[in-house]
Structure formats: structure tokens, C-alpha cells
Amino acid sequence: MRPLDLTEKDPSKRVTIYFEGRPLEAYEGEKVTVALLANGVYWLTTSTGGRKRGAFTFGPVPMVVNGVKNVNARKTAVKDGMRLERQGYGDFQERVEIDEGKPVLQYVVDVAIIGAGPAGLGVVKEIGGRLTTAIIEERGWLGGDLKLKGVEQEGFGDPSEALKELSDLPENTRVFLKSVAIGVFDKGEYFLVPIVRGDQLIEILAKRVVLATGAVDNIMLFENNDYPGVFRRSDALEVMNVWGVAPGKKVAVVGAFPEELTAELDRWGIEYVVVPNPKRVEGNEKVERLIDANGNVYEVDAVIVSDGRRPDINPVTQAGGRLYFKRGYYRPVLDSNHRIREGIYVAGSAVSIKPHYANYLEGRLVGAYILREFGFDAEPCVYEERLKNYEPIAVPVHRLPLDEFNGEDVQICGCDVTLRKVDDVVKSGITDLQIIKRLTHLAMGFCQGRFCLFNGAVVVSQRTGTPMDKLDIPVARPPLKNIRMKVPARR
Ligand code: ATP
């Protein structure tokens, strides 16, 4: 077994890959980043500002694969003999290459559902084949965040058993995996949902759209929070529970919701320490120690940020929805039918933070509203009642020790935007997030603000004393996720 393997892998799938010329064991089907982690390789790329980066904190991981630059290692599977080399972010400039490409595919359906987590699958289940549906999922699997869990979940029990049942989809359902929906647009009596799968552009025309796009991990601010070996909550869960690889031999768990991770670490028998107030990560090529605000030093080889999630507001604002602030996060303003406007529904943790099962119920609720709109018998009130048992979870907004941190070492955004850069602009009196975006490039890079904008808002709120609910949050523009521009450019 490789140093960080948690499970035996199938020997018939064993292959050899070369990282910077060094032969390493890997298994067919594994993601490059996971295979490297299993071998104890954390530092994969270097930011424009010269900062070492791993695969599990911010953004894409551009690497040189078989001599080809700019391959996103997060989305690439290993192949026997593959040669991998580190590459700087600065080289991540795509050459403009508009080619003939594949012809655009078009489908017309009654309902397009973006996101195949418990909420999206709940919508499809409720509709039960009575309408034609397309479900669009960026990841390579159905189940969203639930798929990342190993321990029992309230309402669902064993997550893998629950997923078997949820993934049994009715006829009339078209499933698009590894497919990114880049926005929702009005097109006559339809909505146009363009999706990109690899180099293929697919246009879905739908009478109704459901945003079941889930929530985004909270990024915690501390010094060197972008260092190789710092893991986002969902990436740590994925490496353990989907790929059977440990984030490290001894890890520190930080953030307001450590128990979500410690339950999983216990399951795998991984040693950990919970550190409530992280200040700084240090190490040579990867995390070697974590120092807290009281000066305590913890010798660890990985840090997992388990600070909860907040609804992904980008799909909502892009599609024309408005937001309000409650329980520590921005969330969509919905009408009594769970719509941001006529024809566009929202379900699941895109609405509010609650257990997976409640998100599933909310998917069913939205499915029932849609069925009723199309003239079918449906009973949304059953789900409305059951959902009353689930009060949305409050997510704490941390007070940032702005004057105690070395802001130069704190990455507010993975695109080399430091906390100091944003803070200096705010301190100079510029407090409009639109202008801060333009001056600092916060929320203008790979994540389109999904991970970084909230912390930008916290800095403004803290420095100016303006409550979070009074801040003007910029509207997201398409494409919602990173895609190669040559794909939509063919249109
Ligand atoms: P829960 O949060 O309880 O798991 P949920 O269904 O509300 O329930 P997720 O499980 O996070 O939320 O599922 C949302 C899914 O939406 C994720 O799997 C994510 O990959 C997918 N997704 C988000 N945005 C897009 C997009 N633009 N295109 C395709 N898929 C997307």
C-alpha cells in the first residue's frame, strides 16, 4: 500500500506514473491529485506570486501532463506511463484556439435541474417520470455532498445505501454527469441552460429550471491558509470516502464544525487534533505544523478546514434572483412556491444550510410544486409540514483579527489576492464590493467569487461597522464555472 492509502486497491488496475521524473504507484481511474496525495506528494503547483500550492485548497491545479501545459490535474485521471510536472499559475493562460469542434447538441425538456445532490435527486424522484427532466451535474457521480459522507446521516441512515435508492431514477430522466451548467438565460417561452461537458457544448431548453446547486465550503482565514496540505472540508471528505486515501498521518481540524470531520477521521482511525483558533501554518514544501492564536504548536502534516458551508449564491444572482442575509449567510429571496422568479425554483442547501435529508425533502417539495404547475395531482403541503422539523443551521461569521494577522500571508482568494490587499483598499475608504473587485481582483478568478467574496464582505463589514445584510453583493456573471472559452465561442 502507498503511504496514505486507507484501503487496498485493485492490483489489476495498478499503473506507474512519473512525477518530476520519479516513478510512483497509481491506479487506473484515480484522479492525478489523489494518486499523488496517496504517495505523499502535496506540492503540485506554484501561484503567480510564487506561493507553493497543493490540490485541495483553492481552484484548479494546472500541471504539465505528458509535456502539455495547463492540464487541470483536479479533473484528470491517471494513465499508465503518464508524466507529470509542476507548473506555475502564471502560465495558466489559455491560447485562444477556436476550432470546428463538435456540433452543438440540443435537448428540449420540461424541467432542467442543475445539481444532482440530495435536493436535485429529490426533485427528479418527486416528478417520477411524469415530465421530461434533465439533471446536470458537474461531478462524475450522483449524490452531491452526501456521496462524500461515510458516517450515518439523520433521516438517510447509511449514506451509500441511501444513494443506491436515490440514484434509481425514473424513465424520462436525462442525466448529464461531468457537465457544468454555465448559466440560465431567457429564451422565448423556454429557459436556455447551456452546459459544457469536456469540449462539448450542449444546450438544454427547459420550461422550468431548478437550481439545486448546493453550498460552498467556507474558507477560513489564517496565515498560509493556501499551503500544500491545507484541505477544504469537501476535499478531505472526498479523498477519504470516495478514494480511500488519508489527507495525512496526523491532521489538525479547524473551524466551527469540527465534528463533521472528526466523525469521519474516527471511522478511518486517522489521528487528529482539534484546534479552534488557528493562526499560522508552517512547513517547507507542505504543512509541518500549525500554530494557534495562543502560540501553541501542533506538529501535523495536514490541516482540514471544517467551517461549514454557505449557499452558493452565484447561480441565484446570475439567474435574476435577489438575496437576503440570515443565520450567517446570504440566501435567495423565494416566493411561496420556492421560486426566485416565474419558472426558476431553488431547492436544498442553495436555499439554506440544513441536514442532507431536509435538502432531499425540499427537492421533493419543489418537484411537487412543479407537478402542480403542470396540472398533476401533487401534495407539496406534506413536505412543507415535514420541513418544519428542520430549522436551518446558523453559520458563525468569524471576527477576523485583522490587525494581528500578517495579512500578506493570508490568502483571501486563491488567485494571489491577500487579505492585506483587500484590507488596504477598504481602509483607504473604498467599501463598495464592486469596486473592491475591480481594484484587487477579488472574486474575479477561478472560483468566480464563490469562495472569496464572503470573506471580502466580512472585511468591509468589520472595518466600516456596516451589518452584512446592508452590503451590496455583486451579481454573478456567466459562465458560472471555469470552462474553456473555445467551447461557447463556437456558438
Ligand atoms: P446537501 O447539501 O444536503 O448535500 P444539495 O443537493 O442541496 O444537498 P449538494 O449535495 O451540494 O447540495 O449538491 C449540489 C450539486 O450541484 C453538487 O454535486 C455540485 O457539483 C452541483 N453543481 C453546483 N453548481 C453546478 C453547475 N453550475 N453545474 C453543474 N453542477 C453543479
Short mmCIF file of C-alpha atoms in Angstrom, two decimals, residues 122-475:
data_model
loop_
_atom_site.label_atom_id
_atom_site.label_comp_id
_atom_site.label_asym_id
_atom_site.label_seq_id
_atom_site.Cartn_x
_atom_site.Cartn_y
_atom_site.Cartn_z
CA GLY A 122 -35.41 14.67 -4.70
CA VAL A 123 -36.92 16.82 -7.47
CA VAL A 124 -36.46 14.04 -10.03
CA LYS A 125 -37.92 11.43 -7.64
CA GLU A 126 -40.99 13.52 -6.96
CA ILE A 127 -41.62 14.21 -10.62
CA GLY A 128 -41.38 10.44 -11.04
CA GLY A 129 -41.18 10.42 -14.83
CA ARG A 130 -44.42 12.37 -15.31
CA LEU A 131 -42.47 15.17 -17.01
CA THR A 132 -39.27 15.02 -19.04
CA THR A 133 -36.28 16.09 -16.97
CA ALA A 134 -32.58 16.76 -17.46
CA ILE A 135 -30.32 16.64 -14.42
CA ILE A 136 -26.96 18.32 -14.82
CA GLU A 137 -24.06 17.53 -12.50
CA GLU A 138 -20.54 18.86 -12.58
CA ARG A 139 -19.05 15.93 -10.68
CA GLY A 140 -18.70 12.42 -12.02
CA TRP A 141 -21.35 11.00 -9.67
CA LEU A 142 -24.86 11.40 -8.37
CA GLY A 143 -25.39 12.34 -4.73
CA GLY A 144 -23.51 15.62 -4.30
CA ASP A 145 -22.21 16.21 -0.81
CA LEU A 146 -23.95 13.12 0.59
CA LYS A 147 -21.67 10.94 -1.54
CA LEU A 148 -18.71 12.33 0.41
CA LYS A 149 -20.04 11.08 3.73
CA GLY A 150 -19.17 7.78 5.35
CA VAL A 151 -20.96 8.02 8.69
CA GLU A 152 -24.73 7.63 9.18
CA GLN A 153 -26.84 10.64 8.27
CA GLU A 154 -30.03 11.62 10.07
CA GLY A 155 -33.07 10.55 8.04
CA PHE A 156 -30.99 8.61 5.50
CA GLY A 157 -29.01 6.18 7.68
CA ASP A 158 -26.06 4.66 5.80
CA PRO A 159 -25.21 7.18 3.03
CA SER A 160 -24.16 4.58 0.46
CA GLU A 161 -27.43 2.63 0.90
CA ALA A 162 -29.43 5.88 0.66
CA LEU A 163 -27.60 6.81 -2.52
CA LYS A 164 -28.38 3.48 -4.16
CA GLU A 165 -32.05 4.22 -3.64
CA LEU A 166 -31.77 7.90 -4.68
CA SER A 167 -29.84 7.09 -7.85
CA ASP A 168 -32.54 4.80 -9.16
CA LEU A 169 -34.02 7.43 -11.47
CA PRO A 170 -37.32 7.21 -13.32
CA GLU A 171 -37.56 6.98 -17.10
CA ASN A 172 -37.77 10.31 -18.90
CA THR A 173 -34.69 11.47 -16.98
CA ARG A 174 -31.64 12.52 -18.97
CA VAL A 175 -28.52 12.56 -16.80
CA PHE A 176 -25.53 14.76 -17.68
CA LEU A 177 -22.53 13.95 -15.49
CA LYS A 178 -19.17 15.79 -15.58
CA SER A 179 -21.24 18.59 -17.10
CA VAL A 180 -21.18 22.20 -15.98
CA ALA A 181 -24.23 24.44 -16.34
CA ILE A 182 -22.81 27.86 -17.16
CA GLY A 183 -25.94 29.91 -16.55
CA VAL A 184 -29.69 30.25 -17.04
CA PHE A 185 -30.98 32.54 -19.79
CA ASP A 186 -34.44 33.53 -21.01
CA LYS A 187 -35.24 32.24 -24.47
CA GLY A 188 -38.83 32.93 -25.51
CA GLU A 189 -41.14 30.57 -23.66
CA TYR A 190 -38.14 28.46 -22.58
CA PHE A 191 -35.08 28.86 -20.45
CA LEU A 192 -31.77 28.11 -22.10
CA VAL A 193 -29.30 26.23 -19.89
CA PRO A 194 -26.01 25.86 -21.76
CA ILE A 195 -23.84 23.08 -20.40
CA VAL A 196 -20.25 22.15 -21.11
CA ARG A 197 -19.06 18.56 -20.92
CA GLY A 198 -15.38 18.36 -21.83
CA ASP A 199 -15.21 20.13 -25.19
CA GLN A 200 -18.88 19.59 -25.95
CA LEU A 201 -21.44 22.38 -25.75
CA ILE A 202 -24.94 21.13 -25.01
CA GLU A 203 -27.98 23.42 -24.97
CA ILE A 204 -30.91 22.43 -22.80
CA LEU A 205 -34.17 24.22 -23.46
CA ALA A 206 -36.45 23.80 -20.46
CA LYS A 207 -39.85 25.11 -19.44
CA ARG A 208 -38.80 25.18 -15.79
CA VAL A 209 -35.40 25.26 -14.09
CA VAL A 210 -34.43 24.13 -10.60
CA LEU A 211 -31.25 25.47 -9.02
CA ALA A 212 -30.21 22.58 -6.75
CA THR A 213 -26.63 23.81 -6.82
CA GLY A 214 -25.85 23.28 -3.15
CA ALA A 215 -23.49 25.14 -0.88
CA VAL A 216 -19.85 26.17 -0.88
CA ASP A 217 -17.25 25.30 1.78
CA ASN A 218 -16.28 28.22 3.95
CA ILE A 219 -12.68 29.30 3.53
CA MET A 220 -11.07 30.18 6.85
CA LEU A 221 -8.54 32.92 7.03
CA PHE A 222 -5.23 32.26 8.77
CA GLU A 223 -1.61 32.70 7.73
CA ASN A 224 -0.57 30.35 4.91
CA ASN A 225 -4.11 29.04 4.58
CA ASP A 226 -3.29 28.12 0.96
CA TYR A 227 -0.32 25.92 1.79
CA PRO A 228 0.01 22.36 0.36
CA GLY A 229 -1.62 20.11 2.95
CA VAL A 230 -4.43 22.51 3.86
CA PHE A 231 -7.67 20.79 2.89
CA ARG A 232 -11.09 22.18 2.21
CA ARG A 233 -13.76 20.23 4.05
CA SER A 234 -15.23 18.61 0.94
CA ASP A 235 -11.84 17.67 -0.50
CA ALA A 236 -10.81 15.99 2.74
CA LEU A 237 -14.09 14.04 2.76
CA GLU A 238 -13.68 13.11 -0.89
CA VAL A 239 -10.12 11.78 -0.61
CA MET A 240 -11.09 9.57 2.34
CA ASN A 241 -14.56 8.38 1.44
CA VAL A 242 -14.51 8.32 -2.36
CA TRP A 243 -10.87 7.41 -2.98
CA GLY A 244 -9.77 5.64 0.23
CA VAL A 245 -6.77 7.93 0.79
CA ALA A 246 -5.89 9.80 4.00
CA PRO A 247 -5.28 13.57 3.99
CA GLY A 248 -2.31 12.92 6.26
CA LYS A 249 -1.00 10.69 9.06
CA LYS A 250 -1.82 13.24 11.75
CA VAL A 251 -4.15 16.10 10.96
CA ALA A 252 -5.46 19.23 12.63
CA VAL A 253 -9.15 20.05 12.25
CA VAL A 254 -10.03 23.75 12.39
CA GLY A 255 -13.30 25.66 12.03
CA ALA A 256 -16.71 25.93 13.66
CA PHE A 257 -17.95 22.44 12.73
CA PRO A 258 -15.06 20.07 13.57
CA GLU A 259 -17.37 17.18 14.46
CA GLU A 260 -18.38 16.75 10.82
CA LEU A 261 -14.78 15.78 10.08
CA THR A 262 -13.75 14.13 13.32
CA ALA A 263 -16.56 11.57 12.97
CA GLU A 264 -15.11 10.58 9.59
CA LEU A 265 -11.50 10.59 10.83
CA ASP A 266 -12.55 8.32 13.71
CA ARG A 267 -14.12 5.95 11.21
CA TRP A 268 -10.80 5.59 9.39
CA GLY A 269 -8.69 5.63 12.57
CA ILE A 270 -6.75 8.73 11.49
CA GLU A 271 -5.07 10.62 14.33
CA TYR A 272 -6.23 14.22 14.73
CA VAL A 273 -6.26 17.23 16.99
CA VAL A 274 -8.99 19.90 17.02
CA VAL A 275 -7.60 23.44 17.01
CA PRO A 276 -10.27 26.11 17.49
CA ASN A 277 -8.18 29.22 16.78
CA PRO A 278 -5.61 28.64 14.01
CA LYS A 279 -3.18 31.48 13.39
CA ARG A 280 -0.46 30.17 11.10
CA VAL A 281 0.61 27.13 9.14
CA GLU A 282 4.31 26.49 8.58
CA GLY A 283 6.42 23.96 6.72
CA ASN A 284 8.86 23.57 3.91
CA GLU A 285 7.08 22.04 0.93
CA LYS A 286 3.93 21.21 2.85
CA VAL A 287 2.23 21.66 6.21
CA GLU A 288 4.53 20.60 9.04
CA ARG A 289 2.98 22.50 11.94
CA LEU A 290 0.01 24.61 12.91
CA ILE A 291 0.34 27.42 15.44
CA ASP A 292 -2.74 28.73 17.19
CA ALA A 293 -3.58 32.21 18.44
CA ASN A 294 -2.23 31.32 21.91
CA GLY A 295 1.13 30.26 20.49
CA ASN A 296 0.55 26.51 20.90
CA VAL A 297 2.36 24.48 18.24
CA TYR A 298 0.84 21.31 16.77
CA GLU A 299 3.06 19.01 14.69
CA VAL A 300 0.71 17.82 11.93
CA ASP A 301 1.05 17.01 8.25
CA ALA A 302 -2.35 18.27 7.13
CA VAL A 303 -4.93 20.83 8.23
CA ILE A 304 -8.61 20.33 7.44
CA VAL A 305 -10.88 23.36 7.45
CA SER A 306 -14.30 22.27 8.66
CA ASP A 307 -16.03 25.58 8.99
CA GLY A 308 -19.36 24.63 7.45
CA ARG A 309 -20.87 25.73 4.16
CA ARG A 310 -22.87 28.66 2.83
CA PRO A 311 -25.36 28.55 -0.06
CA ASP A 312 -23.78 29.04 -3.48
CA ILE A 313 -25.38 32.35 -4.38
CA ASN A 314 -23.83 32.71 -7.84
CA PRO A 315 -26.42 30.64 -9.75
CA VAL A 316 -29.16 32.58 -7.95
CA THR A 317 -27.95 36.09 -8.75
CA GLN A 318 -26.93 35.11 -12.30
CA ALA A 319 -30.47 33.88 -12.93
CA GLY A 320 -32.00 37.13 -11.66
CA GLY A 321 -32.66 36.27 -8.00
CA ARG A 322 -32.29 38.61 -5.04
CA LEU A 323 -30.61 37.83 -1.73
CA TYR A 324 -31.10 38.46 1.96
CA PHE A 325 -28.84 37.73 4.93
CA LYS A 326 -29.91 35.46 7.75
CA ARG A 327 -28.21 32.99 10.14
CA GLY A 328 -24.76 33.96 8.90
CA TYR A 329 -25.21 33.65 5.14
CA TYR A 330 -26.72 35.19 2.03
CA ARG A 331 -29.66 33.22 0.70
CA PRO A 332 -32.21 33.63 -2.07
CA VAL A 333 -35.46 35.52 -1.64
CA LEU A 334 -38.15 32.99 -2.61
CA ASP A 335 -41.86 33.29 -3.29
CA SER A 336 -44.37 30.95 -1.67
CA ASN A 337 -43.59 28.32 -4.35
CA HIS A 338 -39.82 28.34 -3.75
CA ARG A 339 -39.11 30.42 -6.87
CA ILE A 340 -36.71 33.31 -7.35
CA ARG A 341 -38.94 34.35 -10.27
CA GLU A 342 -41.50 32.76 -12.55
CA GLY A 343 -40.20 29.41 -13.76
CA ILE A 344 -36.96 29.26 -11.71
CA TYR A 345 -37.03 27.25 -8.46
CA VAL A 346 -34.37 26.73 -5.79
CA ALA A 347 -34.02 23.69 -3.50
CA GLY A 348 -31.62 22.25 -0.94
CA SER A 349 -28.58 23.87 0.57
CA ALA A 350 -28.71 26.50 -2.19
CA VAL A 351 -31.63 27.83 -0.09
CA SER A 352 -30.35 27.34 3.47
CA ILE A 353 -27.99 25.11 5.44
CA LYS A 354 -29.69 22.03 6.85
CA PRO A 355 -29.16 18.24 7.02
CA HIS A 356 -28.97 16.25 3.78
CA TYR A 357 -32.33 14.67 4.42
CA ALA A 358 -34.03 18.06 4.77
CA ASN A 359 -32.47 19.10 1.47
CA TYR A 360 -33.87 15.97 -0.12
CA LEU A 361 -37.32 16.78 1.27
CA GLU A 362 -37.03 20.29 -0.11
CA GLY A 363 -36.23 18.80 -3.53
CA ARG A 364 -39.39 16.74 -3.28
CA LEU A 365 -41.32 19.85 -2.26
CA VAL A 366 -40.13 21.73 -5.33
CA GLY A 367 -40.92 18.69 -7.51
CA ALA A 368 -44.46 18.77 -6.10
CA TYR A 369 -44.84 22.50 -6.86
CA ILE A 370 -43.72 21.88 -10.44
CA LEU A 371 -46.08 18.94 -10.88
CA ARG A 372 -48.95 21.10 -9.65
CA GLU A 373 -47.99 23.84 -12.12
CA PHE A 374 -48.20 21.29 -14.94
CA GLY A 375 -51.66 20.19 -13.78
CA PHE A 376 -50.75 16.93 -11.98
CA ASP A 377 -52.04 15.92 -8.57
CA ALA A 378 -49.36 16.73 -6.03
CA GLU A 379 -49.23 17.48 -2.33
CA PRO A 380 -46.49 19.97 -1.54
CA CYS A 381 -48.11 20.55 1.87
CA VAL A 382 -46.88 17.11 3.03
CA TYR A 383 -43.27 18.20 2.52
CA GLU A 384 -43.92 21.70 3.84
CA GLU A 385 -45.09 20.10 7.09
CA ARG A 386 -42.12 17.74 7.35
CA LEU A 387 -39.66 20.52 6.64
CA LYS A 388 -40.94 22.43 9.66
CA ASN A 389 -38.91 19.96 11.76
CA TYR A 390 -35.69 21.35 10.32
CA GLU A 391 -34.64 24.77 11.48
CA PRO A 392 -31.83 25.95 9.14
CA ILE A 393 -28.39 25.81 10.75
CA ALA A 394 -26.70 29.09 11.71
CA VAL A 395 -23.14 29.52 10.47
CA PRO A 396 -20.94 31.78 12.61
CA VAL A 397 -19.32 34.76 10.93
CA HIS A 398 -15.84 34.90 12.46
CA ARG A 399 -14.49 38.17 13.66
CA LEU A 400 -11.19 38.49 11.80
CA PRO A 401 -8.17 39.53 13.86
CA LEU A 402 -7.27 41.93 11.05
CA ASP A 403 -4.60 43.80 12.95
CA GLU A 404 -2.97 40.68 14.40
CA PHE A 405 -2.57 38.62 11.24
CA ASN A 406 0.31 39.13 8.86
CA GLY A 407 -2.18 39.94 6.08
CA GLU A 408 0.44 39.35 3.41
CA ASP A 409 0.45 35.63 4.27
CA VAL A 410 -3.34 35.22 4.44
CA GLN A 411 -4.94 34.31 1.15
CA ILE A 412 -8.46 35.63 0.94
CA CYS A 413 -8.72 34.27 -2.58
CA GLY A 414 -6.66 31.61 -4.32
CA CYS A 415 -5.77 33.96 -7.17
CA ASP A 416 -2.99 35.60 -5.14
CA VAL A 417 -5.28 38.13 -3.51
CA THR A 418 -4.03 38.64 0.01
CA LEU A 419 -6.06 39.77 2.97
CA ARG A 420 -3.72 42.76 3.20
CA LYS A 421 -4.52 43.85 -0.36
CA VAL A 422 -8.26 43.83 0.28
CA ASP A 423 -7.93 45.32 3.75
CA ASP A 424 -5.72 48.18 2.49
CA VAL A 425 -8.29 49.10 -0.15
CA VAL A 426 -11.08 49.05 2.44
CA LYS A 427 -9.02 51.08 4.91
CA SER A 428 -8.42 53.66 2.18
CA GLY A 429 -12.17 54.28 2.24
CA ILE A 430 -13.35 52.14 -0.70
CA THR A 431 -16.12 49.96 0.64
CA ASP A 432 -18.18 49.11 -2.45
CA LEU A 433 -17.57 45.42 -3.21
CA GLN A 434 -17.94 46.06 -6.96
CA ILE A 435 -15.04 48.50 -6.86
CA ILE A 436 -13.03 46.33 -4.46
CA LYS A 437 -13.43 43.52 -7.00
CA ARG A 438 -12.02 45.63 -9.78
CA LEU A 439 -9.14 47.01 -7.73
CA THR A 440 -7.99 43.77 -6.10
CA HIS A 441 -9.33 41.08 -8.48
CA LEU A 442 -11.14 39.50 -5.55
CA ALA A 443 -13.98 37.36 -6.92
CA MET A 444 -12.72 37.70 -10.48
CA GLY A 445 -10.73 34.49 -10.82
CA PHE A 446 -11.21 30.74 -10.93
CA CYS A 447 -13.90 30.50 -8.26
CA GLN A 448 -15.89 33.49 -9.56
CA GLY A 449 -16.18 34.69 -6.00
CA ARG A 450 -17.86 31.56 -4.66
CA PHE A 451 -15.13 31.05 -2.07
CA CYS A 452 -13.71 34.52 -1.57
CA LEU A 453 -16.47 37.10 -1.88
CA PHE A 454 -17.98 36.33 1.51
CA ASN A 455 -14.71 37.00 3.32
CA GLY A 456 -14.36 40.24 1.33
CA ALA A 457 -17.77 41.24 2.64
CA VAL A 458 -16.68 40.37 6.21
CA VAL A 459 -13.66 42.67 5.90
CA VAL A 460 -15.88 45.55 4.68
CA SER A 461 -18.46 44.90 7.40
CA GLN A 462 -15.86 44.75 10.14
CA ARG A 463 -13.86 47.81 9.07
CA THR A 464 -16.90 50.01 8.41
CA GLY A 465 -19.32 48.68 11.02
CA THR A 466 -21.90 48.07 8.26
CA PRO A 467 -24.02 44.99 9.04
CA MET A 468 -23.65 42.17 6.49
CA ASP A 469 -27.30 42.50 5.48
CA LYS A 470 -26.74 46.08 4.35
CA LEU A 471 -23.89 45.27 1.95
CA ASP A 472 -24.45 45.23 -1.77
CA ILE A 473 -23.34 41.81 -3.07
CA PRO A 474 -22.24 41.85 -6.74
CA VAL A 475 -24.30 39.81 -9.18
#
